[in-house]
Amino acid sequence: MAQDHRLQPQRFELKYLIKEEITQAIRDFVSCYLELDDFSAGKPNNSYEIHSIYLDSDDLQTHHATINADKNRFKLRFRYYDGKPDSPVFCEIKQRIDNSILKKRCPIPRDVVPLVVAGQLPAPEQLLSLEPRHLTAIHRFIELSLRLDAKPRLHNHYLREAWVSPHDNSVRVTLDRRIDVEPYFGNQAIATMKRPTRIYREFVVLEMKFTGRYPNWFNTLVSRFNLMRGAAMKYCGGVTAVGEQFFRAPDVTRDVWGAFAMNES
């Protein structure tokens, strides 16, 4: 399925905040080992759009699990790549176990998103795939969302330039730009923002991902460009930048965020 065949179900990832000025040199270096992802090739600045809506509890349990560096933690999100009515939305679980990242996801039609937000399991005929891995993912997604009473909290949008190993998906390098976030408590996979906040404004987020052995040329890349690993969390970074108070109980937050936006406009 489109946008699903490049998924790395289990991987290790390293993140760096870099300046835009060095991205062309990094691109030249990476292109010696990888090729552009199918969805990046031919796009302006080699980039395609990514939207995510993160779900969390009223007390932001998944956010705090990350802030507290819990070893075994997860995030729940809807991920999609445009606003077209017929494009799929992926119910996605991103789980960290020790140093490893595990991803599970299931594609659903856009009009099924409100059903999933309400904690209801879609009927088989409402799903876009009945593959066992997708069925397992949607069941687990619903289970975790009900356990937390998780609801949409944050919508983010950014542009991704992706490079992948030519013959498999064992190595992946991405450059993420223009990361915008804002509180969101609705039940739709929206593709617009009313008052976005730009995070990591002065940087591009470089992510280096691999599924097997650590590529030796990663060391050369890090050394040549004097890269320093750092936190570049799109959900937690967004919540922290905007303020936790704007993502808690929706009825209160809507009033607070609305008044804040009016005062700032």
Short mmCIF file of C-alpha atoms in Angstrom, two decimals:
data_model
loop_
_atom_site.label_atom_id
_atom_site.label_comp_id
_atom_site.label_asym_id
_atom_site.label_seq_id
_atom_site.Cartn_x
_atom_site.Cartn_y
_atom_site.Cartn_z
CA MET A 1 0.00 0.00 0.00
CA ALA A 2 1.19 3.53 -0.81
CA GLN A 3 3.22 5.12 2.00
CA ASP A 4 3.28 1.79 3.84
CA HIS A 5 5.89 -0.24 1.99
CA ARG A 6 8.72 1.98 3.29
CA LEU A 7 7.74 1.50 6.93
CA GLN A 8 10.52 0.16 9.16
CA PRO A 9 8.57 -1.91 11.75
CA GLN A 10 11.58 -2.05 14.09
CA ARG A 11 14.57 0.23 13.98
CA PHE A 12 17.15 2.32 15.79
CA GLU A 13 17.18 6.06 15.23
CA LEU A 14 19.55 8.93 15.92
CA LYS A 15 18.41 12.56 15.81
CA TYR A 16 20.34 15.77 15.21
CA LEU A 17 19.42 19.44 14.90
CA ILE A 18 21.38 20.98 12.03
CA LYS A 19 21.54 24.30 10.21
CA GLU A 20 20.00 24.63 6.76
CA GLU A 21 23.33 25.87 5.40
CA ILE A 22 24.92 22.42 5.63
CA THR A 23 22.00 20.38 4.29
CA GLN A 24 23.20 20.47 0.67
CA ALA A 25 26.59 19.09 1.67
CA ILE A 26 24.90 16.41 3.79
CA ARG A 27 22.61 15.58 0.86
CA ASP A 28 25.64 15.17 -1.40
CA PHE A 29 27.29 12.87 1.12
CA VAL A 30 24.19 10.75 1.78
CA SER A 31 23.50 10.36 -1.95
CA CYS A 32 26.69 8.30 -2.23
CA TYR A 33 25.00 5.58 -0.16
CA LEU A 34 21.24 6.10 -0.48
CA GLU A 35 18.67 7.18 -3.04
CA LEU A 36 15.69 9.47 -2.73
CA ASP A 37 12.52 7.89 -1.40
CA ASP A 38 9.81 7.42 -4.04
CA PHE A 39 7.72 10.14 -2.42
CA SER A 40 10.61 12.66 -2.30
CA ALA A 41 11.86 12.21 -5.86
CA GLY A 42 10.73 14.99 -8.14
CA LYS A 43 9.20 17.13 -5.38
CA PRO A 44 10.25 20.73 -4.65
CA ASN A 45 13.25 20.60 -2.31
CA ASN A 46 12.88 16.78 -2.48
CA SER A 47 10.19 17.02 0.19
CA TYR A 48 6.68 15.73 0.77
CA GLU A 49 4.12 16.72 3.41
CA ILE A 50 3.45 14.85 6.63
CA HIS A 51 0.54 15.48 8.98
CA SER A 52 0.18 13.86 12.39
CA ILE A 53 -2.52 14.14 15.03
CA TYR A 54 -1.28 12.91 18.40
CA LEU A 55 -3.64 11.39 20.95
CA ASP A 56 -3.06 11.62 24.69
CA SER A 57 -4.86 11.57 28.01
CA ASP A 58 -6.13 14.68 29.82
CA ASP A 59 -3.03 14.58 32.03
CA LEU A 60 -0.74 14.00 29.00
CA GLN A 61 0.60 10.62 30.08
CA THR A 62 2.45 9.79 26.86
CA HIS A 63 4.01 13.26 26.80
CA HIS A 64 5.31 12.89 30.36
CA ALA A 65 6.55 9.36 29.70
CA THR A 66 8.85 10.84 27.07
CA ILE A 67 9.89 13.81 29.21
CA ASN A 68 10.73 11.40 32.04
CA ALA A 69 12.68 9.15 29.62
CA ASP A 70 10.67 6.07 30.50
CA LYS A 71 12.37 3.10 28.87
CA ASN A 72 9.19 1.49 27.57
CA ARG A 73 6.82 4.11 26.21
CA PHE A 74 4.58 4.73 23.24
CA LYS A 75 2.75 7.39 21.27
CA LEU A 76 -0.57 7.17 19.46
CA ARG A 77 -1.15 9.19 16.32
CA PHE A 78 -3.01 9.47 13.07
CA ARG A 79 -0.58 10.00 10.20
CA TYR A 80 -1.47 11.14 6.68
CA TYR A 81 0.13 12.89 3.77
CA ASP A 82 -2.45 15.26 2.30
CA GLY A 83 -6.02 16.45 2.71
CA LYS A 84 -7.60 14.48 -0.13
CA PRO A 85 -10.87 12.76 0.90
CA ASP A 86 -9.84 9.44 -0.69
CA SER A 87 -6.32 9.32 0.79
CA PRO A 88 -5.71 6.84 3.63
CA VAL A 89 -5.10 7.81 7.24
CA PHE A 90 -2.81 5.54 9.27
CA CYS A 91 -3.58 4.68 12.89
CA GLU A 92 -0.06 4.41 14.20
CA ILE A 93 1.61 3.22 17.39
CA LYS A 94 5.21 4.32 17.86
CA GLN A 95 6.71 2.40 20.75
CA ARG A 96 10.14 2.62 22.34
CA ILE A 97 11.50 -0.46 24.08
CA ASP A 98 14.93 0.31 25.54
CA ASN A 99 16.83 1.75 22.55
CA SER A 100 14.68 0.23 19.84
CA ILE A 101 11.75 1.86 18.03
CA LEU A 102 8.79 -0.32 17.01
CA LYS A 103 6.05 0.88 14.70
CA LYS A 104 2.67 -0.64 13.97
CA ARG A 105 0.01 0.95 11.85
CA CYS A 106 -3.22 0.30 10.01
CA PRO A 107 -4.67 2.28 7.09
CA ILE A 108 -8.27 3.45 7.37
CA PRO A 109 -10.51 5.66 5.21
CA ARG A 110 -10.67 9.27 6.28
CA ASP A 111 -14.35 9.06 7.17
CA VAL A 112 -13.61 6.29 9.70
CA VAL A 113 -11.33 8.51 11.81
CA PRO A 114 -14.21 9.84 14.01
CA LEU A 115 -15.19 6.25 14.81
CA VAL A 116 -11.66 5.43 15.98
CA VAL A 117 -11.43 8.67 17.99
CA ALA A 118 -14.59 7.53 19.79
CA GLY A 119 -12.79 4.30 20.73
CA GLN A 120 -14.77 2.02 18.43
CA LEU A 121 -13.19 -0.74 16.39
CA PRO A 122 -14.07 -0.40 12.68
CA ALA A 123 -15.84 -3.31 11.03
CA PRO A 124 -13.73 -5.32 8.55
CA GLU A 125 -15.55 -3.73 5.59
CA GLN A 126 -14.57 -0.29 6.90
CA LEU A 127 -10.84 -1.06 6.74
CA LEU A 128 -8.55 -0.64 3.75
CA SER A 129 -6.55 -3.76 4.55
CA LEU A 130 -7.26 -7.06 6.27
CA GLU A 131 -3.61 -8.08 6.48
CA PRO A 132 -2.89 -9.62 9.90
CA ARG A 133 -0.26 -6.97 10.74
CA HIS A 134 -2.80 -4.20 10.07
CA LEU A 135 -5.57 -5.91 12.05
CA THR A 136 -3.19 -6.40 14.97
CA ALA A 137 -2.24 -2.72 14.82
CA ILE A 138 -5.79 -1.34 14.82
CA HIS A 139 -6.84 -3.62 17.69
CA ARG A 140 -3.83 -2.52 19.73
CA PHE A 141 -4.40 1.14 18.84
CA ILE A 142 -7.98 1.00 20.11
CA GLU A 143 -6.90 -0.90 23.24
CA LEU A 144 -4.25 1.67 24.18
CA SER A 145 -6.46 4.66 23.41
CA LEU A 146 -9.23 3.27 25.62
CA ARG A 147 -6.76 2.46 28.40
CA LEU A 148 -5.61 6.09 28.47
CA ASP A 149 -8.93 7.60 27.45
CA ALA A 150 -6.72 9.26 24.84
CA LYS A 151 -8.14 11.91 22.51
CA PRO A 152 -6.58 14.17 19.85
CA ARG A 153 -4.37 16.84 21.43
CA LEU A 154 -1.91 18.15 18.85
CA HIS A 155 -1.77 18.50 15.08
CA ASN A 156 1.63 18.88 13.46
CA HIS A 157 2.72 19.38 9.89
CA TYR A 158 6.15 19.42 8.28
CA LEU A 159 8.06 18.74 5.09
CA ARG A 160 10.20 15.60 4.85
CA GLU A 161 13.11 14.83 2.53
CA ALA A 162 13.77 11.09 2.72
CA TRP A 163 16.70 8.95 1.53
CA VAL A 164 16.62 5.13 1.62
CA SER A 165 18.92 2.23 0.85
CA PRO A 166 18.49 1.22 -2.82
CA HIS A 167 17.58 -2.46 -2.46
CA ASP A 168 15.77 -2.59 0.88
CA ASN A 169 14.63 -0.31 3.66
CA SER A 170 17.34 -1.16 6.19
CA VAL A 171 18.80 2.35 6.24
CA ARG A 172 16.87 5.59 6.07
CA VAL A 173 17.94 9.23 6.47
CA THR A 174 15.38 12.02 6.67
CA LEU A 175 15.51 15.82 6.83
CA ASP A 176 12.44 17.48 8.34
CA ARG A 177 11.72 21.18 7.85
CA ARG A 178 9.08 23.75 8.76
CA ILE A 179 7.62 21.84 11.69
CA ASP A 180 4.37 23.53 12.74
CA VAL A 181 2.15 22.52 15.66
CA GLU A 182 -1.07 23.61 17.31
CA PRO A 183 -3.60 22.22 19.78
CA TYR A 184 -6.34 20.15 18.17
CA PHE A 185 -9.25 18.35 19.85
CA GLY A 186 -11.45 17.45 16.90
CA ASN A 187 -12.16 14.07 15.33
CA GLN A 188 -11.11 14.69 11.74
CA ALA A 189 -7.85 14.21 9.84
CA ILE A 190 -7.55 17.89 9.03
CA ALA A 191 -4.89 19.34 6.73
CA THR A 192 -5.11 23.01 7.71
CA MET A 193 -4.03 25.03 10.73
CA LYS A 194 -5.55 28.16 12.25
CA ARG A 195 -2.65 29.50 14.30
CA PRO A 196 0.42 27.26 14.02
CA THR A 197 3.56 27.56 16.12
CA ARG A 198 6.86 26.80 14.39
CA ILE A 199 9.23 24.66 16.50
CA TYR A 200 12.97 24.14 15.98
CA ARG A 201 12.66 27.27 13.89
CA GLU A 202 16.39 27.72 13.23
CA PHE A 203 17.08 24.08 12.47
CA VAL A 204 16.41 21.12 10.24
CA VAL A 205 15.79 17.82 12.03
CA LEU A 206 18.13 15.13 10.70
CA GLU A 207 17.17 11.54 11.56
CA MET A 208 19.40 8.55 10.81
CA LYS A 209 17.55 5.23 11.03
CA PHE A 210 18.69 1.64 10.61
CA THR A 211 17.23 -1.80 11.21
CA GLY A 212 20.31 -4.04 11.40
CA ARG A 213 23.98 -3.25 11.87
CA TYR A 214 24.97 0.33 12.50
CA PRO A 215 26.29 1.63 9.14
CA ASN A 216 29.96 2.56 9.41
CA TRP A 217 29.46 5.53 7.13
CA PHE A 218 27.16 7.09 9.76
CA ASN A 219 30.31 7.66 11.84
CA THR A 220 31.95 9.42 8.92
CA LEU A 221 28.90 11.60 8.41
CA VAL A 222 28.76 12.58 12.07
CA SER A 223 32.47 13.29 12.20
CA ARG A 224 32.71 15.21 8.92
CA PHE A 225 29.88 17.58 9.82
CA ASN A 226 30.59 17.71 13.56
CA LEU A 227 27.09 16.59 14.44
CA MET A 228 25.87 16.44 18.02
CA ARG A 229 22.93 14.24 18.97
CA GLY A 230 20.03 16.07 20.53
CA ALA A 231 16.35 15.86 21.36
CA ALA A 232 14.08 16.70 18.44
CA MET A 233 10.68 15.45 19.56
CA LYS A 234 7.83 16.65 17.39
CA TYR A 235 4.99 15.90 19.82
CA CYS A 236 6.70 16.66 23.13
CA GLY A 237 8.66 19.51 21.58
CA GLY A 238 5.39 21.01 20.38
CA VAL A 239 3.64 20.63 23.73
CA THR A 240 6.61 22.17 25.53
CA ALA A 241 6.95 25.06 23.08
CA VAL A 242 3.27 26.01 23.17
CA GLY A 243 2.66 25.18 26.85
CA GLU A 244 1.15 22.11 28.49
CA GLN A 245 -1.86 24.10 29.69
CA PHE A 246 -3.08 24.37 26.11
CA PHE A 247 -3.27 20.59 25.60
CA ARG A 248 -5.05 19.38 28.72
CA ALA A 249 -8.82 19.09 29.35
CA PRO A 250 -10.31 20.15 26.00
CA ASP A 251 -13.21 22.28 27.31
CA VAL A 252 -10.85 24.41 29.41
CA THR A 253 -8.11 24.45 26.79
CA ARG A 254 -10.39 25.63 24.01
CA ASP A 255 -11.34 28.69 26.06
CA VAL A 256 -7.74 29.40 27.13
CA TRP A 257 -6.28 28.87 23.65
CA GLY A 258 -9.02 30.94 22.01
CA ALA A 259 -8.45 33.87 24.37
CA PHE A 260 -4.68 33.58 23.94
CA ALA A 261 -4.97 33.54 20.15
CA MET A 262 -7.23 36.61 20.19
CA ASN A 263 -4.81 38.53 22.41
CA GLU A 264 -1.88 37.60 20.17
CA SER A 265 -3.62 38.48 16.89
#
